[in-house]
CSV table of C-alpha atoms in Angstrom, one decimal:
chain,number,residue,atom,x,y,z
A,1,GLN,CA,148.6,-51.9,133.9
A,2,THR,CA,148.5,-48.8,135.7
A,3,SER,CA,146.1,-46.3,134.9
A,4,ASP,CA,145.6,-42.4,136.2
A,5,ILE,CA,142.4,-42.6,135.0
A,6,LEU,CA,139.2,-42.4,137.1
A,7,TYR,CA,135.9,-43.6,135.3
A,8,TYR,CA,132.3,-42.7,136.6
A,9,GLU,CA,128.8,-42.7,135.6
A,10,VAL,CA,126.1,-40.3,137.0
A,11,LEU,CA,123.3,-42.3,138.2
A,12,ASP,CA,119.3,-41.0,138.0
A,13,ILE,CA,118.7,-42.1,141.6
A,14,PRO,CA,120.7,-43.1,144.4
A,15,LEU,CA,122.8,-46.0,144.6
A,16,PRO,CA,120.8,-48.3,147.4
A,17,GLU,CA,118.2,-47.6,145.7
A,18,LEU,CA,119.6,-48.8,142.0
A,19,GLN,CA,120.9,-51.8,143.7
A,20,CYS,CA,117.5,-52.5,145.4
A,21,LEU,CA,115.3,-52.8,141.5
A,22,LYS,CA,115.9,-55.1,138.6
A,23,THR,CA,116.3,-53.4,135.0
A,24,LEU,CA,115.0,-55.8,132.1
A,25,LYS,CA,114.9,-55.2,128.4
A,26,VAL,CA,111.6,-56.4,127.1
A,27,ALA,CA,110.9,-56.7,123.2
A,28,PHE,CA,107.8,-55.5,122.5
A,29,HIS,CA,106.0,-57.1,119.4
A,30,HIS,CA,102.3,-55.4,118.8
A,31,ALA,CA,99.6,-57.1,117.1
A,32,THR,CA,99.3,-55.7,113.8
A,33,LYS,CA,102.3,-53.7,113.3
A,34,ASP,CA,106.1,-55.6,112.1
A,35,GLU,CA,107.8,-52.6,114.0
A,36,VAL,CA,109.6,-54.7,117.5
A,37,VAL,CA,110.2,-51.9,120.1
A,38,ILE,CA,113.0,-52.4,123.1
A,39,HIS,CA,111.3,-51.3,126.3
A,40,SER,CA,113.7,-50.8,129.7
A,41,ILE,CA,111.6,-51.8,132.6
A,42,ARG,CA,112.9,-51.0,136.3
A,43,LEU,CA,111.2,-52.3,139.0
A,44,SER,CA,111.9,-53.8,142.6
A,45,LYS,CA,113.4,-57.1,142.7
A,46,ASN,CA,110.9,-58.5,144.7
A,47,SER,CA,108.3,-58.0,141.3
A,48,THR,CA,106.3,-60.1,139.7
A,49,ILE,CA,105.5,-60.8,135.8
A,50,SER,CA,102.2,-59.2,136.3
A,51,ASP,CA,104.1,-56.0,137.9
A,52,VAL,CA,106.2,-56.0,134.4
A,53,ILE,CA,103.2,-56.2,132.4
A,54,THR,CA,101.4,-53.4,134.2
A,55,ASP,CA,104.4,-51.0,134.0
A,56,LEU,CA,105.0,-51.9,130.0
A,57,LYS,CA,101.2,-51.3,129.2
A,58,THR,CA,101.7,-47.6,130.4
A,59,LYS,CA,104.7,-47.6,127.8
A,60,VAL,CA,103.1,-49.0,124.9
A,61,GLU,CA,100.2,-48.4,122.5
A,62,LEU,CA,98.0,-51.7,122.3
A,63,SER,CA,95.7,-52.9,119.4
A,64,ASN,CA,92.6,-52.7,122.2
A,65,PRO,CA,92.8,-50.9,125.2
A,66,ASP,CA,91.4,-54.5,127.2
A,67,THR,CA,94.0,-56.7,125.7
A,68,GLU,CA,96.4,-58.9,127.9
A,69,LEU,CA,99.6,-59.0,127.1
A,70,ARG,CA,102.1,-62.1,128.1
A,71,LEU,CA,106.0,-62.7,128.7
A,72,LEU,CA,108.3,-65.0,126.6
A,73,GLU,CA,111.6,-66.2,126.9
A,74,VAL,CA,112.9,-66.4,123.2
A,75,PHE,CA,116.6,-68.1,122.2
A,76,TYR,CA,117.9,-68.8,118.8
A,77,HIS,CA,114.0,-68.6,117.0
A,78,LYS,CA,112.4,-70.6,119.3
A,79,ILE,CA,109.9,-70.2,122.4
A,80,TYR,CA,111.3,-71.7,125.7
A,81,LYS,CA,109.1,-70.6,128.3
A,82,ILE,CA,105.7,-68.6,128.7
A,83,PHE,CA,106.3,-66.6,132.3
A,84,PRO,CA,103.4,-67.5,134.7
A,85,PRO,CA,102.1,-63.9,136.1
A,86,HIS,CA,103.6,-64.7,139.8
A,87,GLU,CA,107.3,-65.7,138.8
A,88,LYS,CA,109.4,-62.9,140.6
A,89,ILE,CA,111.8,-61.2,138.2
A,90,GLU,CA,114.8,-61.4,140.8
A,91,ASN,CA,116.3,-64.2,139.0
A,92,ILE,CA,115.6,-63.7,135.0
A,93,ASN,CA,118.0,-63.0,133.0
A,94,ASP,CA,117.7,-60.9,130.0
A,95,GLN,CA,121.1,-61.4,128.8
A,96,TYR,CA,121.1,-64.4,127.3
A,97,TRP,CA,117.3,-64.9,126.2
A,98,THR,CA,115.3,-62.0,124.4
A,99,LEU,CA,112.3,-61.6,126.7
A,100,ARG,CA,109.1,-60.8,124.7
A,101,ALA,CA,106.1,-59.0,125.5
A,102,GLU,CA,103.0,-59.6,122.8
A,103,GLU,CA,99.4,-59.0,123.1
A,104,ILE,CA,97.3,-62.4,123.6
A,105,PRO,CA,94.7,-63.1,120.6
A,106,GLU,CA,91.0,-63.3,121.1
A,107,GLU,CA,91.4,-67.0,119.6
A,108,GLU,CA,93.4,-68.2,123.1
A,109,LYS,CA,91.1,-67.0,125.5
A,110,ASN,CA,88.4,-69.4,125.1
A,111,LEU,CA,90.0,-72.8,124.2
A,112,THR,CA,88.2,-75.8,124.3
A,113,ALA,CA,89.4,-79.5,126.1
A,114,GLN,CA,90.1,-80.6,122.1
A,115,ASP,CA,92.4,-77.4,121.1
A,116,ARG,CA,96.0,-77.4,120.9
A,117,LEU,CA,98.3,-74.2,122.0
A,118,ILE,CA,101.3,-75.1,119.3
A,119,HIS,CA,104.8,-73.5,118.6
A,120,VAL,CA,105.4,-72.8,115.2
A,121,TYR,CA,108.5,-71.6,113.7
A,122,HIS,CA,110.4,-70.5,110.0
A,123,PHE,CA,112.9,-73.3,109.2
A,124,MET,CA,115.3,-74.0,106.0
A,125,LYS,CA,117.8,-76.6,105.5
A,126,ASP,CA,121.1,-75.8,105.7
A,127,PRO,CA,122.9,-77.2,102.3
A,128,ASN,CA,126.6,-77.1,103.8
A,129,GLN,CA,125.5,-78.8,106.9
A,130,ASN,CA,123.7,-82.2,106.1
A,131,GLN,CA,120.7,-80.2,105.2
A,132,GLN,CA,120.3,-79.7,108.8
A,133,ILE,CA,117.4,-77.7,110.1
A,134,GLN,CA,118.1,-73.9,110.7
A,135,ASN,CA,115.2,-71.8,112.5
A,136,PHE,CA,115.3,-68.2,111.5
A,137,GLY,CA,112.6,-65.3,112.4
A,138,ASP,CA,109.8,-64.9,114.7
A,139,PRO,CA,108.5,-67.7,116.6
A,140,PHE,CA,104.9,-67.6,117.5
A,141,LEU,CA,102.2,-69.4,119.0
A,142,LEU,CA,98.8,-70.4,117.1
A,143,VAL,CA,95.9,-72.4,118.2
A,144,ILE,CA,95.1,-75.4,116.6
A,145,ARG,CA,91.3,-77.2,116.4
A,146,GLU,CA,90.4,-80.8,116.4
A,147,GLY,CA,90.5,-82.4,112.6
A,148,GLU,CA,91.5,-78.8,110.7
A,149,THR,CA,93.8,-79.7,108.0
A,150,ALA,CA,96.8,-78.6,107.0
A,151,ALA,CA,95.9,-76.2,104.6
A,152,GLU,CA,93.6,-74.6,107.0
A,153,VAL,CA,96.1,-73.7,109.3
A,154,MET,CA,98.1,-72.3,106.5
A,155,ASP,CA,95.5,-69.9,105.6
A,156,ARG,CA,95.2,-69.1,108.9
A,157,VAL,CA,98.9,-68.8,109.4
A,158,GLN,CA,99.2,-66.6,105.8
A,159,LYS,CA,96.3,-64.0,107.1
A,160,LYS,CA,98.3,-63.9,110.8
A,161,LEU,CA,101.6,-62.8,109.3
A,162,ARG,CA,100.4,-60.9,106.3
A,163,VAL,CA,102.2,-62.8,103.4
A,164,PRO,CA,101.4,-62.1,100.0
A,165,ASN,CA,100.2,-65.0,97.9
A,166,GLU,CA,102.9,-65.3,95.1
A,167,GLU,CA,105.7,-65.4,97.9
A,168,PHE,CA,103.1,-68.1,99.8
A,169,ALA,CA,103.1,-70.5,97.6
A,170,LYS,CA,106.8,-71.2,98.1
A,171,TRP,CA,106.1,-72.1,101.3
A,172,LYS,CA,105.9,-75.8,102.7
A,173,VAL,CA,104.5,-77.0,105.8
A,174,ALA,CA,106.1,-79.7,108.2
A,175,PHE,CA,105.6,-81.7,111.7
A,176,ILE,CA,109.0,-81.9,113.0
A,177,SER,CA,110.2,-83.5,116.3
A,178,MET,CA,113.4,-83.9,117.5
A,179,ASN,CA,114.5,-82.2,114.6
A,180,ARG,CA,113.2,-84.3,112.2
A,181,PRO,CA,110.6,-82.7,109.8
A,182,GLU,CA,107.4,-84.4,108.3
A,183,TYR,CA,106.1,-82.7,105.5
A,184,LEU,CA,102.2,-82.2,105.5
A,185,GLN,CA,99.9,-82.7,102.4
A,186,ASP,CA,96.6,-80.7,102.4
A,187,ILE,CA,94.4,-82.7,103.9
A,188,ASP,CA,96.2,-83.9,106.8
A,189,ALA,CA,95.0,-83.6,109.8
A,190,VAL,CA,97.8,-81.2,112.3
A,191,SER,CA,96.1,-81.3,115.5
A,192,ALA,CA,96.6,-85.5,115.2
A,193,ARG,CA,100.6,-84.8,115.4
A,194,PHE,CA,100.5,-83.0,118.5
A,195,GLN,CA,98.6,-85.9,120.6
A,196,ARG,CA,102.2,-87.1,122.8
A,197,ARG,CA,102.1,-85.2,125.7
A,198,ASP,CA,106.1,-87.2,126.5
A,199,VAL,CA,108.4,-84.9,124.7
A,200,TYR,CA,111.1,-83.1,126.3
A,201,GLY,CA,109.7,-79.6,125.9
A,202,ALA,CA,107.4,-78.0,123.6
A,203,TRP,CA,110.0,-76.1,121.2
A,204,GLU,CA,111.2,-80.1,120.8
A,205,GLN,CA,107.9,-80.6,118.8
A,206,TYR,CA,106.4,-77.9,116.6
A,207,LEU,CA,104.8,-76.8,113.2
A,208,GLY,CA,107.7,-75.7,110.7
A,209,LEU,CA,107.5,-73.3,108.1
A,210,GLU,CA,110.3,-74.0,105.3
A,211,HIS,CA,111.0,-71.0,103.4
A,212,THR,CA,113.9,-68.8,102.5
A,213,ASP,CA,114.9,-66.4,105.2
A,214,THR,CA,114.2,-63.2,103.3
A,215,THR,CA,115.8,-61.1,106.1
């Protein structure tokens, strides 16, 4: 097909300059607000994750001026990576993955050798696909203490997610490994389930919250 229409775009900076830059779309999750805001961060291709976070801090409202941020790679409601601050941004793909920035909770800053930072995902079983697990919603990280029971962990989860009692009473909690759920009773020690180190990736072994997808 031939066309006699020439399309053009007016850039806000000269093209050679633009070609030396990398633009990343970052979804910022505030610690106490449900609203998620997408920010475009444009930096030199040689910049690092630390530079992205520094730039983002000038654009967002933090719950505390001293709060630290981290950048996560999220795909299909699972966390696949926590970016190290020194990593270069040049090869990061934000078309395929979602880049999520969030505040690091105080409880994560002084971890002991017995504490574990685990992945927590929402899930439901799909009746049309042989009860297969379907993840949904926003995944998150949570510190669990040695000997902490499922009831104690779920109490903290409810406070973190601000779920009303009536709705939360319908939620179930399960340890999920390789997509197989093992439902936990209130008195079960959660940390005992996360002792194995030989799993393929942290996203393959997580604490699952089973409930209906209200979104």
